[in-house]
Amino acid sequence: TISLDSIPQSGARVTLVNPTNDRTLFATIAVRGTPLAGEENASASGLSIDVSYTDPDGQSVDIERLDQGSDFVAAVQVTNRTGVNLDNLALTHITPSGWEIHNTRLDASEEREPSDLDYEDIRDDRVYRYFGLKAGETKVFTTMLNAAYLGRYYLPSVSVEAMYDVSKQARTKGRWVEVTSSEK
């Protein structure tokens, strides 16, 4: 493993030469980083993704400015735009620091519907969902949320990708949101 720390942010050509013999070398270059807030772009290839936000009664909510204590629902709609069935899709939904996820799995009073998921992992600030989609199929996944803490926060992109085929992916653009005092 060699760290290439001297490559400028604008990029550079990398050449790999085997100095000891003429055997073919195979290399993998891994790039890690976090895009600056607001600089990641929406994209789609083979899949499409749409995220909408409503109150618990189904009325549209403007998430750019929410009253503290507001409950709302994020509905993530994923559609397979390819002509083939896709398995092993991973949906990553990260929430801003000022929002809390209501983990319905822990609420024994609510009855859970049968799931279209292979697996779901609910964390403090994100939900990972793994599933498959038939050709042309659409699935909607909902997450109950609460605007818990006053402040301005960044909502990262919501993304879905085929885990073993990087050409099948979609993501939304991130944006800033604010949780404000509900007192007038």
Short mmCIF file of N, CA and C in Angstrom, two decimals:
data_model
loop_
_atom_site.label_atom_id
_atom_site.label_comp_id
_atom_site.label_asym_id
_atom_site.label_seq_id
_atom_site.Cartn_x
_atom_site.Cartn_y
_atom_site.Cartn_z
N THR A 1 0.85 -1.17 0.00
CA THR A 1 0.00 0.00 0.00
C THR A 1 0.89 1.23 0.00
N ILE A 2 0.58 2.15 -0.89
CA ILE A 2 1.33 3.39 -0.98
C ILE A 2 0.35 4.55 -0.88
N SER A 3 0.63 5.48 -0.02
CA SER A 3 -0.20 6.68 0.13
C SER A 3 0.30 7.74 -0.84
N LEU A 4 -0.59 8.29 -1.65
CA LEU A 4 -0.22 9.32 -2.63
C LEU A 4 -0.69 10.68 -2.11
N ASP A 5 0.00 11.19 -1.10
CA ASP A 5 -0.41 12.43 -0.45
C ASP A 5 -0.12 13.68 -1.27
N SER A 6 0.76 13.59 -2.26
CA SER A 6 1.19 14.78 -2.98
C SER A 6 0.32 15.11 -4.20
N ILE A 7 -0.76 14.36 -4.43
CA ILE A 7 -1.62 14.63 -5.58
C ILE A 7 -2.48 15.86 -5.28
N PRO A 8 -2.49 16.85 -6.17
CA PRO A 8 -3.29 18.05 -5.92
C PRO A 8 -4.79 17.73 -5.98
N GLN A 9 -5.59 18.60 -5.35
CA GLN A 9 -7.03 18.38 -5.33
C GLN A 9 -7.63 18.37 -6.72
N SER A 10 -7.01 19.05 -7.66
CA SER A 10 -7.52 19.09 -9.02
C SER A 10 -7.28 17.78 -9.77
N GLY A 11 -6.47 16.88 -9.17
CA GLY A 11 -6.20 15.59 -9.79
C GLY A 11 -4.86 15.56 -10.49
N ALA A 12 -4.41 14.38 -10.83
CA ALA A 12 -3.14 14.21 -11.54
C ALA A 12 -3.10 12.82 -12.14
N ARG A 13 -2.29 12.62 -13.17
CA ARG A 13 -2.09 11.33 -13.79
C ARG A 13 -1.21 10.47 -12.89
N VAL A 14 -1.59 9.21 -12.73
CA VAL A 14 -0.81 8.27 -11.92
C VAL A 14 -0.32 7.17 -12.85
N THR A 15 0.98 6.90 -12.83
CA THR A 15 1.57 5.85 -13.65
C THR A 15 2.19 4.81 -12.74
N LEU A 16 1.93 3.54 -13.04
CA LEU A 16 2.46 2.44 -12.24
C LEU A 16 3.39 1.63 -13.12
N VAL A 17 4.63 1.45 -12.66
CA VAL A 17 5.63 0.70 -13.42
C VAL A 17 6.20 -0.39 -12.51
N ASN A 18 6.32 -1.60 -13.06
CA ASN A 18 6.93 -2.71 -12.33
C ASN A 18 8.43 -2.72 -12.66
N PRO A 19 9.28 -2.26 -11.75
CA PRO A 19 10.71 -2.14 -12.07
C PRO A 19 11.48 -3.46 -12.00
N THR A 20 10.89 -4.52 -11.44
CA THR A 20 11.65 -5.75 -11.25
C THR A 20 11.45 -6.76 -12.37
N ASN A 21 10.32 -6.74 -13.08
CA ASN A 21 10.12 -7.64 -14.21
C ASN A 21 8.98 -7.11 -15.08
N ASP A 22 8.65 -7.85 -16.14
CA ASP A 22 7.63 -7.36 -17.06
C ASP A 22 6.28 -8.05 -16.86
N ARG A 23 6.03 -8.58 -15.69
CA ARG A 23 4.72 -9.14 -15.39
C ARG A 23 3.68 -8.02 -15.28
N THR A 24 2.45 -8.36 -15.60
CA THR A 24 1.37 -7.39 -15.51
C THR A 24 1.03 -7.13 -14.04
N LEU A 25 0.89 -5.84 -13.70
CA LEU A 25 0.47 -5.45 -12.36
C LEU A 25 -0.98 -4.99 -12.42
N PHE A 26 -1.70 -5.26 -11.38
CA PHE A 26 -3.07 -4.78 -11.26
C PHE A 26 -3.12 -3.87 -10.04
N ALA A 27 -3.68 -2.68 -10.22
CA ALA A 27 -3.69 -1.69 -9.14
C ALA A 27 -5.11 -1.20 -8.88
N THR A 28 -5.33 -0.82 -7.67
CA THR A 28 -6.58 -0.18 -7.28
C THR A 28 -6.22 1.14 -6.62
N ILE A 29 -6.85 2.21 -7.08
CA ILE A 29 -6.66 3.51 -6.46
C ILE A 29 -7.94 3.84 -5.72
N ALA A 30 -7.83 4.05 -4.43
CA ALA A 30 -8.98 4.37 -3.58
C ALA A 30 -8.88 5.83 -3.17
N VAL A 31 -9.97 6.54 -3.34
CA VAL A 31 -10.03 7.95 -2.97
C VAL A 31 -11.06 8.09 -1.86
N ARG A 32 -10.67 8.79 -0.81
CA ARG A 32 -11.58 9.01 0.31
C ARG A 32 -11.69 10.50 0.54
N GLY A 33 -12.88 10.91 0.93
CA GLY A 33 -13.07 12.32 1.25
C GLY A 33 -14.53 12.62 1.47
N THR A 34 -14.78 13.80 1.92
CA THR A 34 -16.13 14.27 2.16
C THR A 34 -16.33 15.51 1.31
N PRO A 35 -17.36 15.52 0.45
CA PRO A 35 -17.58 16.73 -0.34
C PRO A 35 -17.95 17.90 0.56
N LEU A 36 -17.57 19.10 0.16
CA LEU A 36 -17.96 20.27 0.92
C LEU A 36 -19.48 20.39 0.93
N ALA A 37 -20.03 20.84 2.02
CA ALA A 37 -21.47 20.97 2.16
C ALA A 37 -22.06 21.75 0.99
N GLY A 38 -23.00 21.14 0.31
CA GLY A 38 -23.68 21.78 -0.80
C GLY A 38 -23.01 21.59 -2.14
N GLU A 39 -21.84 20.98 -2.16
CA GLU A 39 -21.12 20.82 -3.43
C GLU A 39 -21.30 19.45 -4.06
N GLU A 40 -21.99 18.52 -3.37
CA GLU A 40 -22.27 17.25 -4.02
C GLU A 40 -23.46 17.46 -4.95
N ASN A 41 -23.50 16.73 -6.04
CA ASN A 41 -24.54 16.90 -7.04
C ASN A 41 -25.49 15.72 -7.05
N ALA A 42 -26.74 15.98 -7.42
CA ALA A 42 -27.69 14.90 -7.63
C ALA A 42 -27.24 14.14 -8.87
N SER A 43 -27.47 12.83 -8.88
CA SER A 43 -27.12 12.03 -10.04
C SER A 43 -28.00 10.80 -10.08
N ALA A 44 -28.08 10.19 -11.24
CA ALA A 44 -28.86 8.96 -11.40
C ALA A 44 -28.34 8.19 -12.60
N SER A 45 -28.24 6.87 -12.42
CA SER A 45 -27.84 5.98 -13.50
C SER A 45 -28.49 4.62 -13.24
N GLY A 46 -29.56 4.33 -13.97
CA GLY A 46 -30.25 3.05 -13.82
C GLY A 46 -31.28 3.04 -12.71
N LEU A 47 -31.11 3.90 -11.73
CA LEU A 47 -32.06 4.04 -10.62
C LEU A 47 -32.47 5.49 -10.51
N SER A 48 -33.64 5.75 -9.94
CA SER A 48 -34.01 7.12 -9.61
C SER A 48 -34.43 7.16 -8.16
N ILE A 49 -34.25 8.34 -7.55
CA ILE A 49 -34.59 8.52 -6.15
C ILE A 49 -35.30 9.86 -5.98
N ASP A 50 -36.32 9.86 -5.15
CA ASP A 50 -37.05 11.09 -4.84
C ASP A 50 -37.38 11.06 -3.36
N VAL A 51 -37.16 12.17 -2.67
CA VAL A 51 -37.45 12.25 -1.25
C VAL A 51 -38.46 13.35 -1.03
N SER A 52 -39.55 13.03 -0.33
CA SER A 52 -40.56 14.04 0.01
C SER A 52 -40.77 14.02 1.52
N TYR A 53 -41.18 15.17 2.04
CA TYR A 53 -41.38 15.32 3.48
C TYR A 53 -42.80 15.79 3.74
N THR A 54 -43.47 15.14 4.68
CA THR A 54 -44.85 15.49 5.03
C THR A 54 -45.00 15.48 6.55
N ASP A 55 -46.09 16.09 7.02
CA ASP A 55 -46.41 15.96 8.44
C ASP A 55 -47.10 14.61 8.63
N PRO A 56 -47.38 14.20 9.86
CA PRO A 56 -48.01 12.88 10.07
C PRO A 56 -49.37 12.72 9.39
N ASP A 57 -50.02 13.85 9.03
CA ASP A 57 -51.31 13.79 8.34
C ASP A 57 -51.16 13.76 6.82
N GLY A 58 -49.93 13.79 6.32
CA GLY A 58 -49.71 13.70 4.88
C GLY A 58 -49.60 15.03 4.17
N GLN A 59 -49.62 16.15 4.91
CA GLN A 59 -49.48 17.47 4.30
C GLN A 59 -48.00 17.78 4.08
N SER A 60 -47.68 18.37 2.94
CA SER A 60 -46.30 18.69 2.60
C SER A 60 -45.66 19.60 3.65
N VAL A 61 -44.37 19.39 3.92
CA VAL A 61 -43.63 20.15 4.91
C VAL A 61 -42.40 20.76 4.24
N ASP A 62 -42.12 22.03 4.55
CA ASP A 62 -40.91 22.68 4.07
C ASP A 62 -39.82 22.43 5.10
N ILE A 63 -38.89 21.56 4.78
CA ILE A 63 -37.86 21.17 5.76
C ILE A 63 -36.76 22.20 5.91
N GLU A 64 -36.73 23.21 5.06
CA GLU A 64 -35.67 24.21 5.18
C GLU A 64 -35.82 25.01 6.46
N ARG A 65 -37.03 25.04 7.02
CA ARG A 65 -37.28 25.78 8.26
C ARG A 65 -38.39 25.07 9.02
N LEU A 66 -38.02 24.31 10.06
CA LEU A 66 -38.98 23.54 10.85
C LEU A 66 -39.03 24.07 12.28
N ASP A 67 -40.21 24.06 12.88
CA ASP A 67 -40.34 24.41 14.28
C ASP A 67 -39.78 23.29 15.14
N GLN A 68 -39.08 23.67 16.19
CA GLN A 68 -38.55 22.68 17.12
C GLN A 68 -39.70 21.85 17.69
N GLY A 69 -39.51 20.55 17.73
CA GLY A 69 -40.53 19.63 18.24
C GLY A 69 -41.45 19.08 17.17
N SER A 70 -41.32 19.56 15.94
CA SER A 70 -42.19 19.10 14.85
C SER A 70 -41.89 17.65 14.50
N ASP A 71 -42.95 16.85 14.39
CA ASP A 71 -42.83 15.50 13.87
C ASP A 71 -43.12 15.54 12.39
N PHE A 72 -42.37 14.78 11.61
CA PHE A 72 -42.60 14.72 10.16
C PHE A 72 -42.09 13.40 9.62
N VAL A 73 -42.42 13.13 8.38
CA VAL A 73 -42.10 11.86 7.75
C VAL A 73 -41.31 12.11 6.47
N ALA A 74 -40.21 11.38 6.32
CA ALA A 74 -39.45 11.38 5.07
C ALA A 74 -39.86 10.14 4.29
N ALA A 75 -40.31 10.33 3.06
CA ALA A 75 -40.66 9.21 2.18
C ALA A 75 -39.64 9.18 1.04
N VAL A 76 -38.87 8.10 0.97
CA VAL A 76 -37.85 7.94 -0.06
C VAL A 76 -38.38 6.95 -1.09
N GLN A 77 -38.55 7.42 -2.31
CA GLN A 77 -39.06 6.59 -3.40
C GLN A 77 -37.91 6.22 -4.32
N VAL A 78 -37.70 4.91 -4.51
CA VAL A 78 -36.62 4.41 -5.36
C VAL A 78 -37.25 3.62 -6.50
N THR A 79 -36.83 3.91 -7.73
CA THR A 79 -37.36 3.23 -8.92
C THR A 79 -36.22 2.61 -9.72
N ASN A 80 -36.43 1.38 -10.16
CA ASN A 80 -35.49 0.68 -11.02
C ASN A 80 -35.80 1.06 -12.46
N ARG A 81 -34.93 1.83 -13.09
CA ARG A 81 -35.13 2.30 -14.47
C ARG A 81 -34.46 1.38 -15.50
N THR A 82 -33.85 0.30 -15.03
CA THR A 82 -33.21 -0.63 -15.95
C THR A 82 -34.24 -1.64 -16.42
N GLY A 83 -33.90 -2.43 -17.36
CA GLY A 83 -34.79 -3.48 -17.85
C GLY A 83 -34.55 -4.82 -17.18
N VAL A 84 -33.78 -4.82 -16.09
CA VAL A 84 -33.44 -6.08 -15.41
C VAL A 84 -33.73 -5.96 -13.91
N ASN A 85 -33.94 -7.10 -13.28
CA ASN A 85 -34.12 -7.11 -11.83
C ASN A 85 -32.79 -6.78 -11.16
N LEU A 86 -32.86 -6.02 -10.06
CA LEU A 86 -31.66 -5.64 -9.32
C LEU A 86 -31.79 -6.14 -7.89
N ASP A 87 -30.80 -6.88 -7.43
CA ASP A 87 -30.72 -7.32 -6.05
C ASP A 87 -29.59 -6.57 -5.36
N ASN A 88 -29.54 -6.68 -4.06
CA ASN A 88 -28.45 -6.10 -3.27
C ASN A 88 -28.32 -4.59 -3.46
N LEU A 89 -29.45 -3.88 -3.37
CA LEU A 89 -29.44 -2.43 -3.39
C LEU A 89 -29.27 -1.92 -1.97
N ALA A 90 -28.50 -0.85 -1.80
CA ALA A 90 -28.27 -0.25 -0.49
C ALA A 90 -28.74 1.20 -0.51
N LEU A 91 -29.67 1.52 0.37
CA LEU A 91 -30.20 2.87 0.51
C LEU A 91 -29.61 3.47 1.79
N THR A 92 -28.95 4.62 1.66
CA THR A 92 -28.35 5.30 2.80
C THR A 92 -29.04 6.63 3.00
N HIS A 93 -29.69 6.80 4.17
CA HIS A 93 -30.42 8.02 4.48
C HIS A 93 -29.84 8.60 5.77
N ILE A 94 -28.99 9.61 5.61
CA ILE A 94 -28.36 10.28 6.75
C ILE A 94 -29.16 11.53 7.06
N THR A 95 -29.42 11.78 8.35
CA THR A 95 -30.20 12.94 8.76
C THR A 95 -29.29 14.03 9.33
N PRO A 96 -29.77 15.28 9.34
CA PRO A 96 -28.99 16.35 9.95
C PRO A 96 -28.87 16.15 11.46
N SER A 97 -27.88 16.76 12.07
CA SER A 97 -27.63 16.60 13.50
C SER A 97 -28.79 17.08 14.36
N GLY A 98 -29.57 18.03 13.89
CA GLY A 98 -30.68 18.57 14.68
C GLY A 98 -31.97 17.77 14.61
N TRP A 99 -31.98 16.71 13.81
CA TRP A 99 -33.16 15.86 13.68
C TRP A 99 -32.93 14.56 14.43
N GLU A 100 -34.02 13.98 14.94
CA GLU A 100 -33.95 12.65 15.56
C GLU A 100 -34.81 11.68 14.77
N ILE A 101 -34.34 10.46 14.68
CA ILE A 101 -35.08 9.39 14.01
C ILE A 101 -35.94 8.67 15.04
N HIS A 102 -37.22 8.52 14.72
CA HIS A 102 -38.11 7.74 15.58
C HIS A 102 -38.01 6.28 15.14
N ASN A 103 -37.42 5.47 15.98
CA ASN A 103 -37.21 4.06 15.65
C ASN A 103 -38.48 3.28 15.98
N THR A 104 -39.32 3.04 14.97
CA THR A 104 -40.60 2.36 15.18
C THR A 104 -40.43 0.91 15.60
N ARG A 105 -39.26 0.33 15.39
CA ARG A 105 -39.04 -1.06 15.83
C ARG A 105 -39.08 -1.17 17.35
N LEU A 106 -38.79 -0.07 18.04
CA LEU A 106 -38.76 -0.10 19.50
C LEU A 106 -40.11 0.25 20.12
N ASP A 107 -41.08 0.64 19.32
CA ASP A 107 -42.40 1.03 19.82
C ASP A 107 -43.35 -0.15 19.71
N ALA A 108 -43.55 -0.87 20.82
CA ALA A 108 -44.37 -2.08 20.83
C ALA A 108 -45.84 -1.77 20.57
N SER A 109 -46.27 -0.51 20.77
CA SER A 109 -47.68 -0.18 20.58
C SER A 109 -48.04 -0.05 19.10
N GLU A 110 -47.05 0.13 18.24
CA GLU A 110 -47.32 0.25 16.80
C GLU A 110 -47.12 -1.09 16.12
N GLU A 111 -48.07 -1.43 15.27
CA GLU A 111 -47.97 -2.67 14.52
C GLU A 111 -47.15 -2.43 13.26
N ARG A 112 -46.17 -3.26 13.02
CA ARG A 112 -45.33 -3.10 11.84
C ARG A 112 -45.88 -3.90 10.68
N GLU A 113 -45.87 -3.25 9.52
CA GLU A 113 -46.33 -3.93 8.30
C GLU A 113 -45.23 -4.84 7.79
N PRO A 114 -45.60 -5.87 7.01
CA PRO A 114 -44.56 -6.71 6.39
C PRO A 114 -43.64 -5.83 5.55
N SER A 115 -42.38 -6.14 5.55
CA SER A 115 -41.38 -5.29 4.93
C SER A 115 -40.96 -5.80 3.56
N ASP A 116 -40.63 -4.83 2.68
CA ASP A 116 -40.05 -5.13 1.37
C ASP A 116 -38.53 -5.14 1.46
N LEU A 117 -38.01 -5.17 2.67
CA LEU A 117 -36.58 -5.07 2.89
C LEU A 117 -35.95 -6.42 3.14
N ASP A 118 -34.69 -6.55 2.75
CA ASP A 118 -33.89 -7.70 3.14
C ASP A 118 -33.30 -7.47 4.53
N TYR A 119 -32.94 -6.18 4.79
CA TYR A 119 -32.35 -5.84 6.08
C TYR A 119 -32.48 -4.34 6.29
N GLU A 120 -32.65 -3.93 7.55
CA GLU A 120 -32.72 -2.51 7.90
C GLU A 120 -31.88 -2.28 9.15
N ASP A 121 -31.07 -1.21 9.13
CA ASP A 121 -30.20 -0.87 10.24
C ASP A 121 -30.46 0.60 10.59
N ILE A 122 -31.11 0.85 11.73
CA ILE A 122 -31.43 2.20 12.16
C ILE A 122 -30.42 2.63 13.20
N ARG A 123 -29.71 3.70 12.91
CA ARG A 123 -28.70 4.25 13.82
C ARG A 123 -29.21 5.57 14.39
N ASP A 124 -28.39 6.26 15.18
CA ASP A 124 -28.80 7.54 15.75
C ASP A 124 -29.07 8.60 14.69
N ASP A 125 -28.25 8.62 13.65
CA ASP A 125 -28.34 9.69 12.65
C ASP A 125 -28.56 9.21 11.23
N ARG A 126 -28.82 7.92 11.06
CA ARG A 126 -28.97 7.41 9.69
C ARG A 126 -29.74 6.09 9.69
N VAL A 127 -30.28 5.78 8.51
CA VAL A 127 -30.96 4.50 8.31
C VAL A 127 -30.35 3.87 7.06
N TYR A 128 -29.90 2.62 7.20
CA TYR A 128 -29.43 1.83 6.07
C TYR A 128 -30.51 0.82 5.75
N ARG A 129 -30.87 0.71 4.47
CA ARG A 129 -31.86 -0.28 4.04
C ARG A 129 -31.29 -1.05 2.85
N TYR A 130 -31.52 -2.37 2.86
CA TYR A 130 -31.01 -3.25 1.81
C TYR A 130 -32.20 -4.00 1.23
N PHE A 131 -32.29 -4.05 -0.11
CA PHE A 131 -33.47 -4.61 -0.75
C PHE A 131 -33.19 -4.90 -2.22
N GLY A 132 -34.17 -5.42 -2.91
CA GLY A 132 -34.09 -5.66 -4.34
C GLY A 132 -35.26 -4.99 -5.04
N LEU A 133 -35.12 -4.73 -6.33
CA LEU A 133 -36.19 -4.15 -7.15
C LEU A 133 -36.28 -4.90 -8.47
N LYS A 134 -37.48 -5.27 -8.84
CA LYS A 134 -37.69 -5.86 -10.15
C LYS A 134 -37.59 -4.76 -11.21
N ALA A 135 -37.42 -5.15 -12.46
CA ALA A 135 -37.32 -4.19 -13.55
C ALA A 135 -38.56 -3.29 -13.54
N GLY A 136 -38.35 -1.98 -13.52
CA GLY A 136 -39.45 -1.02 -13.53
C GLY A 136 -40.16 -0.83 -12.20
N GLU A 137 -39.79 -1.58 -11.18
CA GLU A 137 -40.49 -1.51 -9.89
C GLU A 137 -40.08 -0.27 -9.09
N THR A 138 -41.03 0.23 -8.28
CA THR A 138 -40.80 1.34 -7.37
C THR A 138 -41.15 0.90 -5.96
N LYS A 139 -40.30 1.28 -5.00
CA LYS A 139 -40.59 1.05 -3.58
C LYS A 139 -40.44 2.37 -2.84
N VAL A 140 -41.27 2.55 -1.82
CA VAL A 140 -41.21 3.75 -0.99
C VAL A 140 -40.91 3.32 0.44
N PHE A 141 -39.91 3.98 1.04
CA PHE A 141 -39.50 3.70 2.41
C PHE A 141 -39.70 4.96 3.24
N THR A 142 -40.38 4.83 4.37
CA THR A 142 -40.66 5.99 5.20
C THR A 142 -39.87 5.95 6.50
N THR A 143 -39.51 7.14 6.96
CA THR A 143 -38.80 7.30 8.23
C THR A 143 -39.48 8.42 9.01
N MET A 144 -39.88 8.12 10.23
CA MET A 144 -40.47 9.12 11.12
C MET A 144 -39.34 9.94 11.74
N LEU A 145 -39.48 11.27 11.70
CA LEU A 145 -38.44 12.16 12.18
C LEU A 145 -39.01 13.22 13.12
N ASN A 146 -38.12 13.87 13.88
CA ASN A 146 -38.49 14.96 14.76
C ASN A 146 -37.42 16.03 14.67
N ALA A 147 -37.87 17.30 14.54
CA ALA A 147 -36.95 18.44 14.55
C ALA A 147 -36.63 18.76 16.01
N ALA A 148 -35.57 18.21 16.53
CA ALA A 148 -35.33 18.19 17.97
C ALA A 148 -34.50 19.36 18.50
N TYR A 149 -33.47 19.79 17.79
CA TYR A 149 -32.51 20.74 18.35
C TYR A 149 -32.43 22.01 17.51
N LEU A 150 -32.50 23.16 18.20
CA LEU A 150 -32.41 24.45 17.51
C LEU A 150 -31.07 24.58 16.80
N GLY A 151 -31.10 25.17 15.61
CA GLY A 151 -29.86 25.44 14.90
C GLY A 151 -29.99 25.23 13.41
N ARG A 152 -28.89 25.49 12.74
CA ARG A 152 -28.78 25.30 11.29
C ARG A 152 -27.91 24.08 11.05
N TYR A 153 -28.40 23.15 10.22
CA TYR A 153 -27.71 21.88 10.02
C TYR A 153 -27.68 21.53 8.54
N TYR A 154 -26.75 20.65 8.19
CA TYR A 154 -26.65 20.21 6.81
C TYR A 154 -27.31 18.85 6.64
N LEU A 155 -28.21 18.76 5.66
CA LEU A 155 -28.87 17.51 5.28
C LEU A 155 -28.07 16.91 4.12
N PRO A 156 -27.30 15.84 4.36
CA PRO A 156 -26.52 15.25 3.27
C PRO A 156 -27.43 14.59 2.23
N SER A 157 -26.84 14.24 1.12
CA SER A 157 -27.60 13.57 0.06
C SER A 157 -28.11 12.22 0.56
N VAL A 158 -29.26 11.82 0.03
CA VAL A 158 -29.80 10.48 0.25
C VAL A 158 -29.39 9.68 -0.98
N SER A 159 -28.84 8.47 -0.78
CA SER A 159 -28.31 7.74 -1.92
C SER A 159 -28.74 6.28 -1.92
N VAL A 160 -28.82 5.73 -3.13
CA VAL A 160 -29.09 4.30 -3.32
C VAL A 160 -28.12 3.81 -4.38
N GLU A 161 -27.62 2.59 -4.18
CA GLU A 161 -26.69 2.03 -5.15
C GLU A 161 -26.76 0.51 -5.15
N ALA A 162 -26.45 -0.07 -6.29
CA ALA A 162 -26.30 -1.52 -6.36
C ALA A 162 -24.93 -1.83 -5.77
N MET A 163 -24.90 -2.69 -4.76
CA MET A 163 -23.64 -2.92 -4.04
C MET A 163 -22.56 -3.55 -4.90
N TYR A 164 -22.93 -4.29 -5.94
CA TYR A 164 -21.93 -4.98 -6.74
C TYR A 164 -21.91 -4.51 -8.20
N ASP A 165 -22.52 -3.34 -8.46
CA ASP A 165 -22.51 -2.76 -9.80
C ASP A 165 -22.58 -1.24 -9.66
N VAL A 166 -21.43 -0.59 -9.62
CA VAL A 166 -21.37 0.85 -9.37
C VAL A 166 -22.06 1.68 -10.44
N SER A 167 -22.40 1.08 -11.57
CA SER A 167 -23.07 1.84 -12.62
C SER A 167 -24.55 2.07 -12.32
N LYS A 168 -25.09 1.41 -11.31
CA LYS A 168 -26.51 1.57 -10.93
C LYS A 168 -26.56 2.33 -9.61
N GLN A 169 -26.90 3.62 -9.69
CA GLN A 169 -26.92 4.45 -8.49
C GLN A 169 -27.80 5.68 -8.70
N ALA A 170 -28.18 6.30 -7.60
CA ALA A 170 -28.88 7.59 -7.64
C ALA A 170 -28.66 8.28 -6.30
N ARG A 171 -28.62 9.61 -6.34
CA ARG A 171 -28.50 10.36 -5.10
C ARG A 171 -29.12 11.74 -5.28
N THR A 172 -29.59 12.29 -4.15
CA THR A 172 -30.15 13.63 -4.14
C THR A 172 -29.04 14.62 -3.83
N LYS A 173 -29.32 15.88 -4.00
CA LYS A 173 -28.38 16.93 -3.62
C LYS A 173 -28.62 17.28 -2.15
N GLY A 174 -27.57 17.49 -1.40
CA GLY A 174 -27.71 17.91 -0.01
C GLY A 174 -28.12 19.37 0.07
N ARG A 175 -28.55 19.79 1.28
CA ARG A 175 -28.95 21.18 1.47
C ARG A 175 -28.97 21.53 2.95
N TRP A 176 -28.99 22.82 3.21
CA TRP A 176 -29.04 23.32 4.58
C TRP A 176 -30.49 23.35 5.06
N VAL A 177 -30.69 23.02 6.34
CA VAL A 177 -32.00 23.08 6.97
C VAL A 177 -31.85 23.78 8.32
N GLU A 178 -32.96 24.26 8.85
CA GLU A 178 -32.91 24.98 10.11
C GLU A 178 -34.06 24.53 11.01
N VAL A 179 -33.76 24.38 12.28
CA VAL A 179 -34.76 24.10 13.30
C VAL A 179 -34.88 25.37 14.13
N THR A 180 -36.09 25.95 14.14
CA THR A 180 -36.31 27.24 14.80
C THR A 180 -37.21 27.09 16.01
N SER A 181 -37.21 28.11 16.86
CA SER A 181 -38.06 28.09 18.05
C SER A 181 -39.52 28.18 17.63
N SER A 182 -40.36 27.35 18.24
CA SER A 182 -41.79 27.36 17.91
C SER A 182 -42.51 28.49 18.65
N GLU A 183 -41.83 29.16 19.57
CA GLU A 183 -42.42 30.28 20.29
C GLU A 183 -42.36 31.51 19.42
N LYS A 184 -43.45 32.23 19.32
CA LYS A 184 -43.51 33.44 18.47
C LYS A 184 -43.08 34.68 19.23
#
